[in-house]
Coordinates of C-alpha atoms and ligand atoms in Angstrom, one line a residue:
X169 CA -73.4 147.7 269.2
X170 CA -74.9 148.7 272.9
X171 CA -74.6 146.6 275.5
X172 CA -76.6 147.4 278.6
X173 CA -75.3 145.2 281.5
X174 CA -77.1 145.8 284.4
X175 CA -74.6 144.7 286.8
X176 CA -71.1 143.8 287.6
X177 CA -72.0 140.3 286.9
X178 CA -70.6 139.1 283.2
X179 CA -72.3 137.5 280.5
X180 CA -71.7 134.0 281.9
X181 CA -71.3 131.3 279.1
X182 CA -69.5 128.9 280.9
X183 CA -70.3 124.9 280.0
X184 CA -69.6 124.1 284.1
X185 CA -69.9 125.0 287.0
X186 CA -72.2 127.5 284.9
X187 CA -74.5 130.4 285.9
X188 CA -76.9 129.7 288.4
X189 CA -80.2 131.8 288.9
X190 CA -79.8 135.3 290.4
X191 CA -82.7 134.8 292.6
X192 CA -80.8 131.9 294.0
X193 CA -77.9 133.3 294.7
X194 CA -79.6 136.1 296.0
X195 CA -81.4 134.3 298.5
X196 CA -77.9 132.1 299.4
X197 CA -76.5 135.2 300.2
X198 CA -79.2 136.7 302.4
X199 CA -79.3 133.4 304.2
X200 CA -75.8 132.5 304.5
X201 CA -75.0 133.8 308.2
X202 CA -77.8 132.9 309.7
X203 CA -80.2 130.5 307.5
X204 CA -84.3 130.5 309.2
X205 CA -85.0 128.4 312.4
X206 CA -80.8 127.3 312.1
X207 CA -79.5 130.1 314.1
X208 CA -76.7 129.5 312.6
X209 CA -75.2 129.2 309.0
X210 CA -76.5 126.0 306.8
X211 CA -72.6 125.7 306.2
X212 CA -72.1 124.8 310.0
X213 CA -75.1 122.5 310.9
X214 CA -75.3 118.6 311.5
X215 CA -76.3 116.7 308.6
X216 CA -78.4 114.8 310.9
X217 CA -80.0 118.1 312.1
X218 CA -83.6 118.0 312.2
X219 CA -83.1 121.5 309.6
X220 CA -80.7 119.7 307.5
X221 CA -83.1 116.7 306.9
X222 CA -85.7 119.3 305.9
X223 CA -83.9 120.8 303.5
X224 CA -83.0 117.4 302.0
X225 CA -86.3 115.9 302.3
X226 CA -87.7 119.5 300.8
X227 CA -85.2 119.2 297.5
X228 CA -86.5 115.8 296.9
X229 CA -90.1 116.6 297.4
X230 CA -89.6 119.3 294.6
X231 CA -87.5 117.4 292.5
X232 CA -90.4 114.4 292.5
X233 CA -92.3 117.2 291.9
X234 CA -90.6 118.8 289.2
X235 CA -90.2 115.5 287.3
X236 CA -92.5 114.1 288.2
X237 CA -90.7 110.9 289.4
X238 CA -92.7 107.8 290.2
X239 CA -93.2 106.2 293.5
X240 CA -90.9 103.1 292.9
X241 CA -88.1 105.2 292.1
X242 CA -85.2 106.4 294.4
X243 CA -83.8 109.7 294.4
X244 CA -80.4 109.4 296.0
X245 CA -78.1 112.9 296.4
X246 CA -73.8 111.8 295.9
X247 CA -70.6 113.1 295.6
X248 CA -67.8 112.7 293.4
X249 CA -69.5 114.0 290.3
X250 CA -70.7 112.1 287.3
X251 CA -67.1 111.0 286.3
X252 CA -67.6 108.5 289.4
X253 CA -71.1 107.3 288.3
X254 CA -69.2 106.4 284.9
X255 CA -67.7 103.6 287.5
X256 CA -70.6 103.1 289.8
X257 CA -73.1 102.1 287.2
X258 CA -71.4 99.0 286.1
X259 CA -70.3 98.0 289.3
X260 CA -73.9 98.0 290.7
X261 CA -75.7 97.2 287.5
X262 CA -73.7 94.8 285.7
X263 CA -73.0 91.2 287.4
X264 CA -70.8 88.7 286.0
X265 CA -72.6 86.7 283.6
X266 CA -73.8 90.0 281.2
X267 CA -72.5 92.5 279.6
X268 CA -73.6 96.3 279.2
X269 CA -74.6 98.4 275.9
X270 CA -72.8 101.9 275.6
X271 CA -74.7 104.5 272.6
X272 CA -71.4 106.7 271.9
X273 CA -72.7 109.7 270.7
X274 CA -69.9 111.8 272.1
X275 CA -67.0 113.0 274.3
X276 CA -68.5 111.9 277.9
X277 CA -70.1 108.7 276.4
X278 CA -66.5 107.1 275.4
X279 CA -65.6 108.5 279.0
X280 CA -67.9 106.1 280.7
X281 CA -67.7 103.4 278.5
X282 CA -63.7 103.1 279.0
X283 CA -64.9 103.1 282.7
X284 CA -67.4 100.4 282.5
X285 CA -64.9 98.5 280.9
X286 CA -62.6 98.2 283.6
X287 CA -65.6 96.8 285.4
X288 CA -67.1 94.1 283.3
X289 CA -68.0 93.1 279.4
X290 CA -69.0 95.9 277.1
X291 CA -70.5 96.1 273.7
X292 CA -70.7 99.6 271.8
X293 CA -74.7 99.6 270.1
X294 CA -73.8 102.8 268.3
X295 CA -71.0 104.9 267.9
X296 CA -71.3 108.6 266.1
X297 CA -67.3 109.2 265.4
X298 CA -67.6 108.7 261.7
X299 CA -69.0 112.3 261.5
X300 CA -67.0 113.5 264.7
X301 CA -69.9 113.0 266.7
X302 CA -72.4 115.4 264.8
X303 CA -75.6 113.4 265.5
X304 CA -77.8 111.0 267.0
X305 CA -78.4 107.5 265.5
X306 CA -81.9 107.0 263.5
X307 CA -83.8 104.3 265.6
X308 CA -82.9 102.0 262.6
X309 CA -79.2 102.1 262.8
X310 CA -79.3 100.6 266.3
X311 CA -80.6 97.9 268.4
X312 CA -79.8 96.8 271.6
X313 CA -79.1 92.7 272.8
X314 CA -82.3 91.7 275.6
X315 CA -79.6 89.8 277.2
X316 CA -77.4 93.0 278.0
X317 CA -77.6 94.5 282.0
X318 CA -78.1 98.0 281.0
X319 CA -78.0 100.6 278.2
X320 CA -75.9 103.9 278.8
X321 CA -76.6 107.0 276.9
X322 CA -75.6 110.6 277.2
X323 CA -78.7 112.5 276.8
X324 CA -76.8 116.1 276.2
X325 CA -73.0 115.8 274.7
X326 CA -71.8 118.8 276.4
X327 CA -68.8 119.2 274.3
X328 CA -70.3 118.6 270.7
X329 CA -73.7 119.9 271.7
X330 CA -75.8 117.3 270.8
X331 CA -78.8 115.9 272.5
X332 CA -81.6 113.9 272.6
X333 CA -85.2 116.1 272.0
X334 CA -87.3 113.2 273.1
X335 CA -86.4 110.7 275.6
X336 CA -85.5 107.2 274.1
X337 CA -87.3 104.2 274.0
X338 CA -85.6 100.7 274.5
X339 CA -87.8 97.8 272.4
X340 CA -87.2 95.5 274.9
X341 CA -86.7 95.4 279.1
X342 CA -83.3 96.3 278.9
X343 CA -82.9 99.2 281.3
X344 CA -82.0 102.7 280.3
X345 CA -79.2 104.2 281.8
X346 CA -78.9 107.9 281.3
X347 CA -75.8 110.7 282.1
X348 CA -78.1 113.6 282.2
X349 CA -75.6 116.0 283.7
X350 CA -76.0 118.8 281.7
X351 CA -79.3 118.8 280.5
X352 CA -81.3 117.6 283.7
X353 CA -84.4 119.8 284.2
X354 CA -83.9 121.6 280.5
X355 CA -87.3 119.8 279.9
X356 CA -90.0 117.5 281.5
X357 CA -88.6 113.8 280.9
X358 CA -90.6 110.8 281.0
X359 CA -88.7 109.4 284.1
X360 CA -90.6 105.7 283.8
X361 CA -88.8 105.4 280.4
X362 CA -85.4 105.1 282.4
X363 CA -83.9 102.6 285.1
X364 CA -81.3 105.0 286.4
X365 CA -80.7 109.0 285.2
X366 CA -77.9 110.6 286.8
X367 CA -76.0 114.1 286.7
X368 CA -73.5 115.9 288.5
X369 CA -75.6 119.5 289.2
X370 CA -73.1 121.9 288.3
X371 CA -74.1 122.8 285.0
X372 CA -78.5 122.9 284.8
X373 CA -79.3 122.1 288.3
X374 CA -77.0 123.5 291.2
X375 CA -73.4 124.0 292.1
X376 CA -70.3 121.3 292.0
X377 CA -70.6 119.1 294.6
X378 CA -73.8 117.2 294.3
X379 CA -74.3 114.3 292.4
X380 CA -78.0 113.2 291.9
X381 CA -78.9 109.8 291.1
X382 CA -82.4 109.0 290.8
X383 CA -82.9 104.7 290.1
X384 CA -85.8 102.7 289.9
X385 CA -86.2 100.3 293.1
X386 CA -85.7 97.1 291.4
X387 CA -82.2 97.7 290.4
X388 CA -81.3 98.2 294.1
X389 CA -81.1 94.5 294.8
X390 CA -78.5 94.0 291.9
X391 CA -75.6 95.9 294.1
X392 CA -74.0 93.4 295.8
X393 CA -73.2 93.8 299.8
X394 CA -69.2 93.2 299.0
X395 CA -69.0 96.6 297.1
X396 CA -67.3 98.9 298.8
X397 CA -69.7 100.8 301.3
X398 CA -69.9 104.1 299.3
X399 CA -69.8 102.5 295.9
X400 CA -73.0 100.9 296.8
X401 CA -76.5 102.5 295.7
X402 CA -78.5 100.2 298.1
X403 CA -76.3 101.3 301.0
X404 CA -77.3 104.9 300.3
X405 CA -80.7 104.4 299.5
X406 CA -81.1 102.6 302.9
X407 CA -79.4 105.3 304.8
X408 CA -81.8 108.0 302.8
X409 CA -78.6 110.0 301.2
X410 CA -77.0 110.2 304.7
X411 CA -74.7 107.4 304.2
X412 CA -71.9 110.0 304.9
X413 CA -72.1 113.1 305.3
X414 CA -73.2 114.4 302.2
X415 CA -72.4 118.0 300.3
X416 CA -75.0 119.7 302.3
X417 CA -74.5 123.1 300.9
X418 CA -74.7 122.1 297.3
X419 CA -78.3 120.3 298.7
X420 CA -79.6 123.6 300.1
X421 CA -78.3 125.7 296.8
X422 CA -79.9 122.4 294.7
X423 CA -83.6 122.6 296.3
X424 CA -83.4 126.5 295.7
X425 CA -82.6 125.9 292.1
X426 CA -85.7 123.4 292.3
X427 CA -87.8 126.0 293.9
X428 CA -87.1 129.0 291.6
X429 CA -87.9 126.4 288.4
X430 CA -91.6 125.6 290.3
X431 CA -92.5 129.0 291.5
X432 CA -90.8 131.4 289.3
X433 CA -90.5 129.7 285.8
X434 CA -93.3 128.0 286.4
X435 CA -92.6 124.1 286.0
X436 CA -90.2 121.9 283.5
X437 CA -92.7 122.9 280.5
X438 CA -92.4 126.6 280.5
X439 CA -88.5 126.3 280.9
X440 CA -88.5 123.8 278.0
X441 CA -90.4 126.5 275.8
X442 CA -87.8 129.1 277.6
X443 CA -84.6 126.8 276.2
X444 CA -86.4 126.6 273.2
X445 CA -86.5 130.6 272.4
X446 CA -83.0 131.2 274.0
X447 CA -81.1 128.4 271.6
X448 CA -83.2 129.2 268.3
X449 CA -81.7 133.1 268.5
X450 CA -78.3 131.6 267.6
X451 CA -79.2 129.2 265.5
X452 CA -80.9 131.2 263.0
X453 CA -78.2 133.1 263.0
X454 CA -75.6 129.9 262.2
X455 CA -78.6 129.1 259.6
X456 CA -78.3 132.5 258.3
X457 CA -74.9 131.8 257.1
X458 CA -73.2 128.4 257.3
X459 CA -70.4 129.0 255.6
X460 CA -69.3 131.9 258.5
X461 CA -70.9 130.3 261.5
X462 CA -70.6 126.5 260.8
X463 CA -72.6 124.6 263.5
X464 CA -71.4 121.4 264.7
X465 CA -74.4 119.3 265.3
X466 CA -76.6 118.4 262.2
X467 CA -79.8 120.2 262.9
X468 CA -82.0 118.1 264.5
X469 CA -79.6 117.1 267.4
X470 CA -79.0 119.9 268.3
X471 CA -78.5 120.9 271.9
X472 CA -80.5 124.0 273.6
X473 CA -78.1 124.0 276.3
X474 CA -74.5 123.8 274.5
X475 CA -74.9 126.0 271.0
X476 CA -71.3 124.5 269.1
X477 CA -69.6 126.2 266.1
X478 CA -66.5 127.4 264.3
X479 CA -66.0 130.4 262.7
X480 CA -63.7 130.3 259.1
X481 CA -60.7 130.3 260.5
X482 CA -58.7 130.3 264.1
X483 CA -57.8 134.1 263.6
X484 CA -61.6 134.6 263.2
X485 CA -62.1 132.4 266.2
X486 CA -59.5 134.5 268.5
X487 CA -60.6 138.3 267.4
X488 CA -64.4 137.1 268.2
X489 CA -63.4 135.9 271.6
X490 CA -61.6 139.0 272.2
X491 CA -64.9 141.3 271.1
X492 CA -67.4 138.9 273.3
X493 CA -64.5 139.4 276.5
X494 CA -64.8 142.9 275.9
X495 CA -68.2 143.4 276.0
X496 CA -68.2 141.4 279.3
X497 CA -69.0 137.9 277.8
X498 CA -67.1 134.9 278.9
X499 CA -66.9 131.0 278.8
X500 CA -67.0 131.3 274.7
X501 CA -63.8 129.1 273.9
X502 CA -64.7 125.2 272.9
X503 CA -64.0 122.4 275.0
X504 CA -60.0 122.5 274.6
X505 CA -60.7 118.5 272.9
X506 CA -62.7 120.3 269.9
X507 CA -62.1 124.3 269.7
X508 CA -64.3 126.3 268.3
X509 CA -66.7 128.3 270.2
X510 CA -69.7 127.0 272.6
X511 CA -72.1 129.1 274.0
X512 CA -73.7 127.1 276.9
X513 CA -76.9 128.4 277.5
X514 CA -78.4 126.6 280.4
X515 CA -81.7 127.0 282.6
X516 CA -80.3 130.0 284.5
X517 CA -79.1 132.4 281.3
X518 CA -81.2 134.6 280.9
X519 CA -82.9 135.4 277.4
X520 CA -81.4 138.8 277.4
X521 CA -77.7 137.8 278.0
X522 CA -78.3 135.2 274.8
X523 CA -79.9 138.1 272.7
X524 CA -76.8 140.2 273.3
X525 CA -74.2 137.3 272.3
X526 CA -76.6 137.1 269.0
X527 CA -76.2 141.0 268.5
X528 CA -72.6 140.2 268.4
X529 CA -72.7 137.1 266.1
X530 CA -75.0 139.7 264.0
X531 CA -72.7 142.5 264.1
X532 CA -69.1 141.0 263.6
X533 CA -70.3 138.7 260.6
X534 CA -71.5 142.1 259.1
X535 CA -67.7 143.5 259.4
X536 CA -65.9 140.2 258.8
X537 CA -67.6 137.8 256.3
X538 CA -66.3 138.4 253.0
Ligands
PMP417 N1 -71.0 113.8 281.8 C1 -71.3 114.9 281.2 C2 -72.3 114.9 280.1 C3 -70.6 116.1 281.5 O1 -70.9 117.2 280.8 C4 -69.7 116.1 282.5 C5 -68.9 117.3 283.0 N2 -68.6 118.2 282.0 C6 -69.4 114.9 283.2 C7 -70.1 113.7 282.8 C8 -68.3 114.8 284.3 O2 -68.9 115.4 285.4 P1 -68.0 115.6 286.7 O3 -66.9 116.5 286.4 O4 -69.0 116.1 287.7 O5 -67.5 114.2 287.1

């Protein structure tokens, strides 16, 4: 096979921090010395600058935009990743007398359900590892007590690649809860379905750094004034994300990503029918021929941003690893929990990187299947 890479940058596959836009980083690099009316680098300024509070108050105008989040909703930008919402959620949402619903439908769900534990009462609505976390639950396999503070779900399984095409719906007022870390801006999302969404940015929506929580206002007055000052959403939302001093690089890079999704891809629509195209060209080729490429996910949980599958055996596994390195592909191994290969295919890959990893899927099941 050919491979025509048109710079020194690889084939990025990575599941996180994954490939950003090149436009992006373009544009990071052109303004890093000296950023427009800053005369001086956006690494060096006050986060209580009046150009640092543009650039925060210009992310969140875009993300609103982008999603188009509703008025009574907060959008609230945080650090220490998703692993510390896993803790923050239940210590803002869940109060003493209740108890909060965990859908297990992978890796990160039991994460930040063994979190929520140490918090407060916990009851598991659904849980997928009978088939090693392969699918979603039909509506009718799960239900959801009115009485409980919250339901959590993981709307994209990043290590199993599996993920939710259409957002949930909750019968009853129970809010929904939502770790959307690697699948945040894949699609438009309905945000009024959901009390609280949040993600750490570094895999669809900026670098590490940056945690974005986005709440509706009621559930503010549920955090109570003797958490810990940073643990507390209500403290941040009053202090408009400048609490601390937040990660204002990842900000700046975050309402760039935002940008090049409005005015070059051209909304959350057209880069839902982009993630479409880009994660059907490997999966017809899994469908080709199951018993060589054996996807993880059942078919129609499958995720268009983390494409899971093993090859027929570990050998197999190594010697195609060895061919995608060599024809400048990387990030290809499976989570080290699972194995296997996963080819995460965010926002920022382009079509024409995912084409070439298909070529290869093509070419070495042509030599090696038997
Ligand atoms: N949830 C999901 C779905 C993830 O993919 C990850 C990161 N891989 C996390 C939570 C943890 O994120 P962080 O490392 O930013 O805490």
């Amino acid at each position: 096979m050919s491979l025509n890479v048109a710079s020194d940058r690889c084939l990025n596959f990575s599941a996180g921090p994954a490939a950003l836009p090149l436009p992006v980083l373009e544009q990071v690099q052109s303004e890093l010395v000296s950023a427009p009316g800053c005369g001086a680098s956006i690494l060096e300024i006050s986060h209580r600058s009046k150009q640092f509070k543009e650039i925060l108050a210009d992310a969140e105008e875009r993300l609103r935009d982008l999603l188009a989040i509703p008025a009574n909703y907060r959008v609230l930008f945080l650090q220490g990743g998703a692993r510390l919402q896993f803790s923050m959620v239940p210590m803002n949402l869940l109060g003493a007398d209740s108890h909060a619903a965990y859908l297990l439908s992978g890796s990160w769900g039991k994460k930040g359900l063994e979190q929520a534990k140490k918090v407060g009462a916990t009851e598991i609505v659904w849980d997928g590892a009978d088939t090693n976390y392969d699918r979603l639950p039909t509506d009718s396999e799960w239900s959801v007590d009115p009485k409980a503070a919250y339901l959590h779900i993981t709307s994209n399984e990043t290590i199993q690649g599996v993920q939710f095409a259409k957002d949930p719906t909750v019968a009853n007022d129970v809010p929904l809860v939502c770790d959307s870390s690697s699948d945040l801006l894949f699609r438009p999302v309905d945000v009024g379905q959901y009390g609280l969404i949040y993600a750490c940015a570094q895999k669809n929506a900026g670098p590490a750094g940056v945690t974005l929580v986005i709440i509706r206002e009621d559930l503010l007055e549920r955090s109570q004034a003797s958490l810990p000052g940073y643990l507390n959403y209500s403290e941040h939302a009053k202090e408009k994300s400048l609490y601390n001093t937040p990660p204002t690089f990842a900000i700046y890079v975050m309402g760039l990503v935002a940008r090049w999704l409005q005015e070059e891809v051209g909304g959350l629509a057209r880069m839902h029918e982009r993630n479409l195209a880009k994660a059907k060209l490997l999966y017809d080729v899994i469908d080709e021929s199951p018993d060589f490429y054996a996807g993880h996910a059942q078919p129609a949980d499958r995720s268009l941003m983390n494409v899971t599958f093993r090859l027929p055996s570990d050998e197999l596994q190594a010697e195609f690893l060895a061919e995608a390195a060599s024809h400048n592909m990387s990030g290809l191994a499976g989570h080290r929990s699972v194995g296997g290969i996963r080819a995460s295919i965010y926002n920022a890959m382009p079509h024409a990187n995912v084409e070439t990893l298909r070529e290869l899927m093509v070419d070495f099941r042509s030599r090696k299947a038997s």
